[in-house]
Amino acid sequence: MMVDTTVMAAFSLPSPLSTPRLSNFRASSPLFSFHPSTSTSTSTSARRLLILSNNSFSNPCNVNYPFRSASTFLMSSDDSFARSCSSSSSSSSSSSTNSDANYSSPIEEDDDDDDVVGAVLDNDDYDPSPPPLPDRWDVLGLGQAMVDFSGVVDDEFLSRLGLEKGTRKVVNHEERGRVLQAMDGCSYKAAAGGSLSNTLVALARLGGHSIGGPPLNVAMAGSIGGDPLGGFYRTKLRRANVNFLSAPVKDGTTGTVIVLTTSDAQRTMLAYQGTSSYINYDLSMESIISKTNILVVEGYLFEFPDTIKTIKKVCQFARDSGALVAVTASDVTCIERHYDDFWEIMENHADIVFANSDEARAFCHFSSKESPVSSTQYLSHFVPLVSVTDGPRGSYIGIKGEALYIPPSPCVPVDTCGAGDAYASGILYGLLRGASGLKGMGTLAARVASVVVGQQGTRLRVQDAARLAESYGFSVEGSVQADVGSDQISSL
């Protein structure tokens, strides 16, 4: 009866796609297509996430596959990160004519506890000994591959470069080189950055032990250049047991984000997109997706028109291949600029949406006065599983027009960056490990987020991940099954 009531209530909701400019798209929620025979989905063979009436759920992703550990690459700390190179010999030269490569600042270890910091791989041998790959991927992330440089500077440094404190600015190749040269002599960190990579690394670390099943196989696809920074990005992820599967773009330049933090904790960010904003759809990507259980698409990719076309093709193929599709909201302004594109993907393809309370309201066109409960409930009429975080106030999991409250996990906050990324990893881990209830899965996600908030840096540490996985061991039996041939949430 609960499901029937929810379905009837959903009929009164206007779909974000039921507008004149989008009338060619399916205007009804997946919830409307309650009976398979009346479904208007074009991919009727795809599996969908099943939410059961007793706040448990059914999903097709509890099958894990043999894990083969990734090779480790040690790097010399004598070399610089962004040095220009056209061959192996030139990359080892101590001088460079490239404006963004003439710095040799001391490099601190990044947030990955098990990483060895140093130089990137040469252009010609970015992948000299690729590790054996598993037969299937539990999670594949599609996102921006960008190297983060972070350092502490003073106000005078920003003034000298003409930078406005606390802003985010997109820079070109020359501007990036000018800033990196100015950082010569400063102490800074370099890491394989990005919101999605934070989630994938945390998931790989949570699933890196045979607790509740075999170790999880986690991968990422995106766009990196055939430059030293591209090799650095690939190597850093591999050392965290996340395989970067996309081949480098020949003569391409890997994107970077320079984060300059002043003593008042304000961050000034300079983003150089490089090749990270262009992701092409090809047969190799199809091959990867066909072996994937959950595809996670990073919302920042919606900023790029050509990449949006790739996202649509990827999500459709993932659905046709039986994979679950998850979408991260990423940013309110990104949602506002590409509202229709987000909703086309969410209504037609998404099984899971990750958002914070502001992003969820932006999806719903709700005012800031609206409770996150309302936006969670609304979104869950259109997407089977909705995850909405609300900072220190807790979080919500939305299913079938209802919102389940998850209390925050107590902690002393140190750095809130990466909290949402960590939370998403907990949800994905629960799905893959066959969590039998939404409450337990949400509690784990909140705990993972609190651990990251209570430390400096955005990455879940190896020892913390092992402890969390041990504490929240899930049984993989009895709670998961595939929903084949339907496009709806249903009760069993």
PDB file of C-alpha atoms in Angstrom, residues 266-480:
ATOM      1  CA  GLN A 266      41.114  31.578   2.455  1.00  0.00           C
ATOM      2  CA  ARG A 267      41.841  29.629  -0.706  1.00  0.00           C
ATOM      3  CA  THR A 268      42.609  31.145  -4.073  1.00  0.00           C
ATOM      4  CA  MET A 269      42.237  28.587  -6.857  1.00  0.00           C
ATOM      5  CA  LEU A 270      43.670  28.708 -10.370  1.00  0.00           C
ATOM      6  CA  ALA A 271      42.391  26.035 -12.740  1.00  0.00           C
ATOM      7  CA  TYR A 272      44.059  25.114 -16.004  1.00  0.00           C
ATOM      8  CA  GLN A 273      41.789  22.704 -17.869  1.00  0.00           C
ATOM      9  CA  GLY A 274      44.281  21.326 -20.382  1.00  0.00           C
ATOM     10  CA  THR A 275      42.954  18.125 -21.942  1.00  0.00           C
ATOM     11  CA  SER A 276      40.862  17.235 -18.873  1.00  0.00           C
ATOM     12  CA  SER A 277      37.755  18.902 -20.313  1.00  0.00           C
ATOM     13  CA  TYR A 278      37.684  16.781 -23.474  1.00  0.00           C
ATOM     14  CA  ILE A 279      36.650  13.144 -23.153  1.00  0.00           C
ATOM     15  CA  ASN A 280      35.969  11.222 -26.325  1.00  0.00           C
ATOM     16  CA  TYR A 281      33.626   8.258 -26.645  1.00  0.00           C
ATOM     17  CA  ASP A 282      35.183   5.313 -28.450  1.00  0.00           C
ATOM     18  CA  LEU A 283      35.205   1.523 -28.594  1.00  0.00           C
ATOM     19  CA  SER A 284      37.789   1.239 -25.818  1.00  0.00           C
ATOM     20  CA  MET A 285      35.484   3.128 -23.457  1.00  0.00           C
ATOM     21  CA  GLU A 286      32.588   0.868 -24.448  1.00  0.00           C
ATOM     22  CA  SER A 287      34.724  -2.155 -23.642  1.00  0.00           C
ATOM     23  CA  ILE A 288      35.488  -0.808 -20.169  1.00  0.00           C
ATOM     24  CA  ILE A 289      31.883   0.113 -19.404  1.00  0.00           C
ATOM     25  CA  SER A 290      30.624  -3.299 -20.521  1.00  0.00           C
ATOM     26  CA  LYS A 291      32.666  -4.783 -17.656  1.00  0.00           C
ATOM     27  CA  THR A 292      31.455  -2.310 -15.029  1.00  0.00           C
ATOM     28  CA  ASN A 293      28.939  -2.709 -12.194  1.00  0.00           C
ATOM     29  CA  ILE A 294      28.552   0.966 -11.231  1.00  0.00           C
ATOM     30  CA  LEU A 295      29.452   3.962 -13.416  1.00  0.00           C
ATOM     31  CA  VAL A 296      29.957   7.248 -11.547  1.00  0.00           C
ATOM     32  CA  VAL A 297      29.845  10.445 -13.633  1.00  0.00           C
ATOM     33  CA  GLU A 298      31.391  13.595 -12.159  1.00  0.00           C
ATOM     34  CA  GLY A 299      29.135  16.635 -12.456  1.00  0.00           C
ATOM     35  CA  TYR A 300      31.973  19.016 -13.334  1.00  0.00           C
ATOM     36  CA  LEU A 301      32.109  17.368 -16.770  1.00  0.00           C
ATOM     37  CA  PHE A 302      28.782  18.987 -17.638  1.00  0.00           C
ATOM     38  CA  GLU A 303      30.644  22.288 -17.991  1.00  0.00           C
ATOM     39  CA  PHE A 304      31.956  21.237 -21.396  1.00  0.00           C
ATOM     40  CA  PRO A 305      29.511  20.949 -24.341  1.00  0.00           C
ATOM     41  CA  ASP A 306      31.478  18.312 -26.239  1.00  0.00           C
ATOM     42  CA  THR A 307      31.887  16.231 -23.104  1.00  0.00           C
ATOM     43  CA  ILE A 308      28.138  16.354 -22.402  1.00  0.00           C
ATOM     44  CA  LYS A 309      27.640  14.445 -25.655  1.00  0.00           C
ATOM     45  CA  THR A 310      30.071  11.810 -24.388  1.00  0.00           C
ATOM     46  CA  ILE A 311      28.257  11.602 -21.047  1.00  0.00           C
ATOM     47  CA  LYS A 312      24.951  10.874 -22.760  1.00  0.00           C
ATOM     48  CA  LYS A 313      26.453   8.104 -24.887  1.00  0.00           C
ATOM     49  CA  VAL A 314      28.320   6.615 -21.939  1.00  0.00           C
ATOM     50  CA  CYS A 315      25.247   6.576 -19.690  1.00  0.00           C
ATOM     51  CA  GLN A 316      23.068   5.021 -22.365  1.00  0.00           C
ATOM     52  CA  PHE A 317      25.621   2.306 -23.044  1.00  0.00           C
ATOM     53  CA  ALA A 318      26.037   1.686 -19.315  1.00  0.00           C
ATOM     54  CA  ARG A 319      22.293   1.214 -18.933  1.00  0.00           C
ATOM     55  CA  ASP A 320      22.182  -1.103 -21.933  1.00  0.00           C
ATOM     56  CA  SER A 321      25.078  -3.085 -20.417  1.00  0.00           C
ATOM     57  CA  GLY A 322      23.291  -3.536 -17.091  1.00  0.00           C
ATOM     58  CA  ALA A 323      25.424  -1.157 -15.025  1.00  0.00           C
ATOM     59  CA  LEU A 324      24.036   1.206 -12.422  1.00  0.00           C
ATOM     60  CA  VAL A 325      24.627   4.892 -13.193  1.00  0.00           C
ATOM     61  CA  ALA A 326      25.487   7.404 -10.461  1.00  0.00           C
ATOM     62  CA  VAL A 327      25.844  11.170 -10.955  1.00  0.00           C
ATOM     63  CA  THR A 328      27.592  13.628  -8.635  1.00  0.00           C
ATOM     64  CA  ALA A 329      26.161  17.155  -8.535  1.00  0.00           C
ATOM     65  CA  SER A 330      29.592  18.773  -7.993  1.00  0.00           C
ATOM     66  CA  ASP A 331      28.625  22.466  -7.969  1.00  0.00           C
ATOM     67  CA  VAL A 332      25.534  24.687  -7.729  1.00  0.00           C
ATOM     68  CA  THR A 333      26.607  27.078 -10.484  1.00  0.00           C
ATOM     69  CA  CYS A 334      27.347  24.130 -12.754  1.00  0.00           C
ATOM     70  CA  ILE A 335      23.811  22.830 -12.150  1.00  0.00           C
ATOM     71  CA  GLU A 336      22.316  26.238 -12.894  1.00  0.00           C
ATOM     72  CA  ARG A 337      24.222  26.565 -16.155  1.00  0.00           C
ATOM     73  CA  HIS A 338      23.476  23.034 -17.351  1.00  0.00           C
ATOM     74  CA  TYR A 339      20.190  22.310 -15.624  1.00  0.00           C
ATOM     75  CA  ASP A 340      18.498  20.642 -18.600  1.00  0.00           C
ATOM     76  CA  ASP A 341      21.497  18.433 -19.362  1.00  0.00           C
ATOM     77  CA  PHE A 342      21.682  17.224 -15.760  1.00  0.00           C
ATOM     78  CA  TRP A 343      17.994  16.404 -15.705  1.00  0.00           C
ATOM     79  CA  GLU A 344      18.085  14.599 -19.023  1.00  0.00           C
ATOM     80  CA  ILE A 345      20.732  12.272 -17.607  1.00  0.00           C
ATOM     81  CA  MET A 346      19.072  11.884 -14.215  1.00  0.00           C
ATOM     82  CA  GLU A 347      15.604  11.070 -15.550  1.00  0.00           C
ATOM     83  CA  ASN A 348      16.663   8.807 -18.348  1.00  0.00           C
ATOM     84  CA  HIS A 349      19.726   7.070 -16.947  1.00  0.00           C
ATOM     85  CA  ALA A 350      20.616   7.760 -13.296  1.00  0.00           C
ATOM     86  CA  ASP A 351      20.046   5.242 -10.524  1.00  0.00           C
ATOM     87  CA  ILE A 352      21.908   7.239  -7.857  1.00  0.00           C
ATOM     88  CA  VAL A 353      22.471  10.974  -7.359  1.00  0.00           C
ATOM     89  CA  PHE A 354      24.948  12.466  -4.879  1.00  0.00           C
ATOM     90  CA  ALA A 355      24.409  16.102  -3.837  1.00  0.00           C
ATOM     91  CA  ASN A 356      24.715  18.441  -0.909  1.00  0.00           C
ATOM     92  CA  SER A 357      21.696  20.388   0.332  1.00  0.00           C
ATOM     93  CA  ASP A 358      22.382  23.465  -1.821  1.00  0.00           C
ATOM     94  CA  GLU A 359      22.881  21.360  -4.943  1.00  0.00           C
ATOM     95  CA  ALA A 360      19.728  19.366  -4.235  1.00  0.00           C
ATOM     96  CA  ARG A 361      17.716  22.579  -3.934  1.00  0.00           C
ATOM     97  CA  ALA A 362      19.225  23.799  -7.213  1.00  0.00           C
ATOM     98  CA  PHE A 363      18.055  20.605  -8.937  1.00  0.00           C
ATOM     99  CA  CYS A 364      14.535  21.262  -7.650  1.00  0.00           C
ATOM    100  CA  HIS A 365      14.510  25.045  -8.169  1.00  0.00           C
ATOM    101  CA  PHE A 366      13.751  25.384  -4.467  1.00  0.00           C
ATOM    102  CA  SER A 367      14.624  28.482  -2.466  1.00  0.00           C
ATOM    103  CA  SER A 368      17.320  28.439   0.197  1.00  0.00           C
ATOM    104  CA  LYS A 369      14.567  28.409   2.837  1.00  0.00           C
ATOM    105  CA  GLU A 370      13.399  24.972   1.761  1.00  0.00           C
ATOM    106  CA  SER A 371      14.439  22.065   3.962  1.00  0.00           C
ATOM    107  CA  PRO A 372      16.809  19.470   2.473  1.00  0.00           C
ATOM    108  CA  VAL A 373      14.091  16.977   3.383  1.00  0.00           C
ATOM    109  CA  SER A 374      11.832  18.487   0.721  1.00  0.00           C
ATOM    110  CA  SER A 375      14.445  18.391  -2.017  1.00  0.00           C
ATOM    111  CA  THR A 376      15.446  14.848  -1.085  1.00  0.00           C
ATOM    112  CA  GLN A 377      11.843  13.700  -1.248  1.00  0.00           C
ATOM    113  CA  TYR A 378      11.247  15.454  -4.563  1.00  0.00           C
ATOM    114  CA  LEU A 379      14.359  14.082  -6.254  1.00  0.00           C
ATOM    115  CA  SER A 380      13.619  10.553  -5.080  1.00  0.00           C
ATOM    116  CA  HIS A 381      10.491  10.507  -7.229  1.00  0.00           C
ATOM    117  CA  PHE A 382      12.744  10.674 -10.279  1.00  0.00           C
ATOM    118  CA  VAL A 383      15.903   8.832  -9.202  1.00  0.00           C
ATOM    119  CA  PRO A 384      15.784   5.508  -7.301  1.00  0.00           C
ATOM    120  CA  LEU A 385      18.400   6.420  -4.679  1.00  0.00           C
ATOM    121  CA  VAL A 386      19.207  10.000  -3.661  1.00  0.00           C
ATOM    122  CA  SER A 387      21.992  10.956  -1.252  1.00  0.00           C
ATOM    123  CA  VAL A 388      21.885  14.500   0.168  1.00  0.00           C
ATOM    124  CA  THR A 389      24.429  15.751   2.710  1.00  0.00           C
ATOM    125  CA  ASP A 390      23.722  18.732   4.953  1.00  0.00           C
ATOM    126  CA  GLY A 391      27.054  19.417   6.635  1.00  0.00           C
ATOM    127  CA  PRO A 392      27.160  19.122  10.436  1.00  0.00           C
ATOM    128  CA  ARG A 393      23.379  18.720  10.505  1.00  0.00           C
ATOM    129  CA  GLY A 394      23.529  15.223   9.044  1.00  0.00           C
ATOM    130  CA  SER A 395      22.346  13.748   5.756  1.00  0.00           C
ATOM    131  CA  TYR A 396      19.382  12.160   4.025  1.00  0.00           C
ATOM    132  CA  ILE A 397      18.806   9.150   1.808  1.00  0.00           C
ATOM    133  CA  GLY A 398      15.802   9.500  -0.453  1.00  0.00           C
ATOM    134  CA  ILE A 399      13.718   6.630  -1.842  1.00  0.00           C
ATOM    135  CA  LYS A 400      10.216   6.620  -3.334  1.00  0.00           C
ATOM    136  CA  GLY A 401       9.365  10.120  -2.207  1.00  0.00           C
ATOM    137  CA  GLU A 402      10.570   9.566   1.339  1.00  0.00           C
ATOM    138  CA  ALA A 403      13.669  10.889   3.103  1.00  0.00           C
ATOM    139  CA  LEU A 404      15.537   8.825   5.688  1.00  0.00           C
ATOM    140  CA  TYR A 405      17.501  11.002   8.119  1.00  0.00           C
ATOM    141  CA  ILE A 406      21.079   9.959   8.923  1.00  0.00           C
ATOM    142  CA  PRO A 407      22.517  11.684  12.024  1.00  0.00           C
ATOM    143  CA  PRO A 408      26.035  13.141  11.731  1.00  0.00           C
ATOM    144  CA  SER A 409      28.920  11.169  13.162  1.00  0.00           C
ATOM    145  CA  PRO A 410      30.604  13.113  15.996  1.00  0.00           C
ATOM    146  CA  CYS A 411      34.020  14.590  15.257  1.00  0.00           C
ATOM    147  CA  VAL A 412      36.169  17.647  15.848  1.00  0.00           C
ATOM    148  CA  PRO A 413      36.256  19.355  12.424  1.00  0.00           C
ATOM    149  CA  VAL A 414      39.668  20.197  11.033  1.00  0.00           C
ATOM    150  CA  ASP A 415      39.109  20.478   7.287  1.00  0.00           C
ATOM    151  CA  THR A 416      35.674  20.065   5.675  1.00  0.00           C
ATOM    152  CA  CYS A 417      37.031  19.742   2.129  1.00  0.00           C
ATOM    153  CA  GLY A 418      36.298  16.308   0.725  1.00  0.00           C
ATOM    154  CA  ALA A 419      33.540  15.450   3.202  1.00  0.00           C
ATOM    155  CA  GLY A 420      30.929  14.894   0.500  1.00  0.00           C
ATOM    156  CA  ASP A 421      33.382  12.850  -1.574  1.00  0.00           C
ATOM    157  CA  ALA A 422      34.052  10.601   1.402  1.00  0.00           C
ATOM    158  CA  TYR A 423      30.340  10.239   2.128  1.00  0.00           C
ATOM    159  CA  ALA A 424      29.715   9.060  -1.436  1.00  0.00           C
ATOM    160  CA  SER A 425      32.398   6.393  -1.036  1.00  0.00           C
ATOM    161  CA  GLY A 426      30.555   5.023   1.985  1.00  0.00           C
ATOM    162  CA  ILE A 427      27.296   4.761   0.046  1.00  0.00           C
ATOM    163  CA  LEU A 428      29.014   2.997  -2.852  1.00  0.00           C
ATOM    164  CA  TYR A 429      30.817   0.655  -0.468  1.00  0.00           C
ATOM    165  CA  GLY A 430      27.529  -0.271   1.183  1.00  0.00           C
ATOM    166  CA  LEU A 431      25.926  -1.013  -2.180  1.00  0.00           C
ATOM    167  CA  LEU A 432      28.826  -3.167  -3.327  1.00  0.00           C
ATOM    168  CA  ARG A 433      29.092  -5.029  -0.050  1.00  0.00           C
ATOM    169  CA  GLY A 434      25.383  -5.798   0.012  1.00  0.00           C
ATOM    170  CA  ALA A 435      24.273  -3.633   2.904  1.00  0.00           C
ATOM    171  CA  SER A 436      20.853  -4.900   3.946  1.00  0.00           C
ATOM    172  CA  GLY A 437      19.513  -1.565   5.161  1.00  0.00           C
ATOM    173  CA  LEU A 438      19.685   2.094   4.206  1.00  0.00           C
ATOM    174  CA  LYS A 439      20.220   3.190   7.802  1.00  0.00           C
ATOM    175  CA  GLY A 440      23.387   1.133   8.220  1.00  0.00           C
ATOM    176  CA  MET A 441      24.728   2.227   4.854  1.00  0.00           C
ATOM    177  CA  GLY A 442      24.074   5.884   5.642  1.00  0.00           C
ATOM    178  CA  THR A 443      25.644   5.560   9.074  1.00  0.00           C
ATOM    179  CA  LEU A 444      28.805   4.156   7.527  1.00  0.00           C
ATOM    180  CA  ALA A 445      28.891   6.987   4.957  1.00  0.00           C
ATOM    181  CA  ALA A 446      28.520   9.566   7.739  1.00  0.00           C
ATOM    182  CA  ARG A 447      31.316   7.929   9.701  1.00  0.00           C
ATOM    183  CA  VAL A 448      33.662   7.930   6.701  1.00  0.00           C
ATOM    184  CA  ALA A 449      32.917  11.622   6.133  1.00  0.00           C
ATOM    185  CA  SER A 450      33.565  12.479   9.788  1.00  0.00           C
ATOM    186  CA  VAL A 451      36.959  10.783   9.711  1.00  0.00           C
ATOM    187  CA  VAL A 452      38.004  12.878   6.690  1.00  0.00           C
ATOM    188  CA  VAL A 453      36.612  16.073   8.258  1.00  0.00           C
ATOM    189  CA  GLY A 454      38.637  15.353  11.402  1.00  0.00           C
ATOM    190  CA  GLN A 455      41.970  15.362   9.539  1.00  0.00           C
ATOM    191  CA  GLN A 456      43.973  17.671   7.318  1.00  0.00           C
ATOM    192  CA  GLY A 457      43.516  16.684   3.680  1.00  0.00           C
ATOM    193  CA  THR A 458      40.762  15.220   1.520  1.00  0.00           C
ATOM    194  CA  ARG A 459      41.836  11.576   1.273  1.00  0.00           C
ATOM    195  CA  LEU A 460      40.704   8.783   3.575  1.00  0.00           C
ATOM    196  CA  ARG A 461      43.833   7.262   5.080  1.00  0.00           C
ATOM    197  CA  VAL A 462      44.615   3.583   4.641  1.00  0.00           C
ATOM    198  CA  GLN A 463      44.564   2.698   8.337  1.00  0.00           C
ATOM    199  CA  ASP A 464      41.286   4.562   8.904  1.00  0.00           C
ATOM    200  CA  ALA A 465      39.684   2.810   5.925  1.00  0.00           C
ATOM    201  CA  ALA A 466      40.677  -0.603   7.251  1.00  0.00           C
ATOM    202  CA  ARG A 467      39.257   0.210  10.671  1.00  0.00           C
ATOM    203  CA  LEU A 468      35.985   1.483   9.212  1.00  0.00           C
ATOM    204  CA  ALA A 469      35.565  -1.527   6.941  1.00  0.00           C
ATOM    205  CA  GLU A 470      36.187  -3.851   9.883  1.00  0.00           C
ATOM    206  CA  SER A 471      33.688  -2.011  12.079  1.00  0.00           C
ATOM    207  CA  TYR A 472      30.970  -1.869   9.454  1.00  0.00           C
ATOM    208  CA  GLY A 473      31.311  -5.306   7.888  1.00  0.00           C
ATOM    209  CA  PHE A 474      28.307  -6.034   5.717  1.00  0.00           C
ATOM    210  CA  SER A 475      26.877  -9.405   4.854  1.00  0.00           C
ATOM    211  CA  VAL A 476      26.727  -9.907   1.111  1.00  0.00           C
ATOM    212  CA  GLU A 477      24.076 -12.598   1.262  1.00  0.00           C
ATOM    213  CA  GLY A 478      20.375 -12.239   0.841  1.00  0.00           C
ATOM    214  CA  SER A 479      19.932  -8.535   0.128  1.00  0.00           C
ATOM    215  CA  VAL A 480      20.950  -8.066  -3.470  1.00  0.00           C
TER     216      VAL A 480
END
